[in-house]
Coordinates of N, CA and C in Angstrom, one line a residue:
M1311 N -27.0 163.6 130.9 CA -26.9 163.9 132.3 C -25.4 163.9 132.7
V1312 N -24.6 163.0 132.1 CA -23.2 162.9 132.5 C -22.5 164.2 132.1
Q1313 N -22.8 164.7 131.0 CA -22.2 166.0 130.6 C -22.6 167.1 131.5
I1314 N -23.8 167.1 131.9 CA -24.3 168.2 132.9 C -23.5 168.1 134.2
K1315 N -23.3 166.8 134.7 CA -22.6 166.6 135.9 C -21.1 167.0 135.8
K1316 N -20.5 166.7 134.7 CA -19.1 167.0 134.5 C -19.0 168.5 134.4
A1317 N -19.9 169.2 133.7 CA -19.8 170.6 133.5 C -20.0 171.3 134.9
T1318 N -21.0 170.9 135.6 CA -21.3 171.5 136.9 C -20.1 171.3 137.9
N1319 N -19.5 170.1 137.9 CA -18.3 169.9 138.8 C -17.2 170.8 138.3
Y1320 N -17.0 170.9 137.0 CA -15.9 171.7 136.5 C -16.0 173.2 136.9
I1321 N -17.3 173.6 136.8 CA -17.6 175.0 137.1 C -17.4 175.3 138.6
A1322 N -17.9 174.3 139.4 CA -17.9 174.5 140.9 C -16.5 174.3 141.5
Y1323 N -15.8 173.3 141.0 CA -14.6 172.9 141.6 C -13.3 173.0 140.8
G1324 N -13.5 173.2 139.5 CA -12.3 173.2 138.6 C -11.9 171.8 138.2
T1325 N -12.6 170.8 138.6 CA -12.2 169.4 138.2 C -13.5 168.7 137.9
E1326 N -13.4 167.6 137.2 CA -14.6 166.8 136.9 C -14.8 165.7 137.8
H1327 N -13.8 165.3 138.7 CA -13.9 164.1 139.4 C -13.9 164.3 140.9
R1328 N -14.4 165.4 141.4 CA -14.4 165.6 142.9 C -15.6 164.9 143.4
K1329 N -15.5 164.3 144.6 CA -16.6 163.5 145.2 C -17.2 164.3 146.4
G1330 N -17.7 165.5 146.2 CA -18.3 166.2 147.2 C -19.8 166.0 147.2
K1331 N -20.5 166.7 148.0 CA -22.0 166.6 148.2 C -22.7 166.8 146.9
I1332 N -22.3 167.8 146.1 CA -22.9 168.2 144.9 C -22.7 167.0 143.9
S1333 N -21.5 166.5 143.8 CA -21.2 165.4 142.9 C -22.0 164.2 143.2
K1334 N -22.1 163.9 144.5 CA -22.9 162.7 144.9 C -24.4 162.9 144.6
L1335 N -24.9 164.1 144.8 CA -26.3 164.4 144.4 C -26.5 164.3 142.9
L1336 N -25.6 164.8 142.1 CA -25.7 164.6 140.7 C -25.6 163.2 140.2
D1337 N -24.7 162.4 140.9 CA -24.6 161.0 140.6 C -26.0 160.3 140.9
L1338 N -26.6 160.6 142.0 CA -27.9 160.1 142.3 C -29.0 160.4 141.2
I1339 N -29.0 161.7 140.8 CA -29.9 162.1 139.8 C -29.7 161.4 138.5
T1340 N -28.4 161.2 138.1 CA -28.0 160.5 136.9 C -28.5 159.1 137.0
N1341 N -28.3 158.4 138.1 CA -28.7 157.0 138.3 C -30.2 156.9 138.2
I1342 N -31.0 157.8 138.8 CA -32.4 157.8 138.7 C -32.9 158.0 137.2
H1343 N -32.2 158.9 136.5 CA -32.5 159.1 135.1 C -32.3 157.9 134.3
N1344 N -31.1 157.3 134.5 CA -30.7 156.1 133.7 C -31.7 155.0 134.0
D1345 N -32.2 154.8 135.2 CA -33.1 153.7 135.5 C -34.5 154.0 134.8
E1346 N -34.9 155.2 134.8 CA -36.1 155.6 134.1 C -36.0 155.4 132.6
M1347 N -34.9 155.7 132.0 CA -34.7 155.5 130.6 C -34.7 154.1 130.3
E1348 N -34.1 153.2 131.1 CA -34.0 151.8 130.8 C -35.4 151.2 130.9
A1349 N -36.2 151.7 131.9 CA -37.6 151.2 132.0 C -38.4 151.6 130.8
R1350 N -38.2 152.8 130.2 CA -38.9 153.2 129.0 C -38.5 152.4 127.8
K1351 N -37.2 152.1 127.7 CA -36.7 151.3 126.6 C -37.4 149.9 126.6
V1352 N -37.5 149.3 127.8 CA -38.1 148.0 127.9 C -39.6 148.0 127.6
K1353 N -40.2 149.1 128.1 CA -41.7 149.2 127.8 C -41.9 149.4 126.3
R1354 N -41.1 150.3 125.7 CA -41.2 150.5 124.2 C -40.9 149.3 123.4
A1355 N -39.9 148.5 123.8 CA -39.6 147.3 123.1 C -40.7 146.3 123.2
K1356 N -41.3 146.2 124.4 CA -42.5 145.3 124.6 C -43.7 145.7 123.7
R1357 N -44.0 147.0 123.7 CA -45.1 147.4 122.8 C -44.8 147.1 121.3
Q1358 N -43.5 147.4 120.9 CA -43.2 147.1 119.5 C -43.3 145.6 119.2
A1359 N -42.9 144.8 120.1 CA -43.0 143.3 119.9 C -44.5 142.9 119.8
E1360 N -45.3 143.5 120.6 CA -46.8 143.2 120.5 C -47.4 143.7 119.2
R1361 N -47.0 144.8 118.7 CA -47.5 145.3 117.5 C -47.1 144.4 116.3
E1362 N -45.8 144.0 116.3 CA -45.3 143.2 115.2 C -46.0 141.8 115.3
K1363 N -46.3 141.3 116.5 CA -47.0 140.0 116.6 C -48.4 140.2 116.1
K1364 N -49.0 141.3 116.4 CA -50.4 141.5 116.0 C -50.5 141.6 114.5
E1365 N -49.5 142.4 113.9 CA -49.5 142.5 112.4 C -49.2 141.2 111.7
H1366 N -48.4 140.4 112.3 CA -48.1 139.1 111.7 C -49.3 138.2 111.8
E1367 N -50.1 138.2 112.8 CA -51.3 137.4 113.0 C -52.4 137.9 112.0
E1368 N -52.4 139.2 111.7 CA -53.4 139.7 110.7 C -53.1 139.2 109.3
N1369 N -51.9 139.1 109.0 CA -51.5 138.7 107.6 C -51.5 137.2 107.5

């Protein structure tokens, strides 16, 4: 997402670090995406821990 943001800003404004409306919108999208990915990682880690615990109990 960061690469998409940088590329879009570069194409639109000729710079990567402009803080216009488009940049703020892309920052928001990036933050939402990062939050969702973090939630997925936590959920995945929890499932993996449960599987390992279950396998350990079976042995």
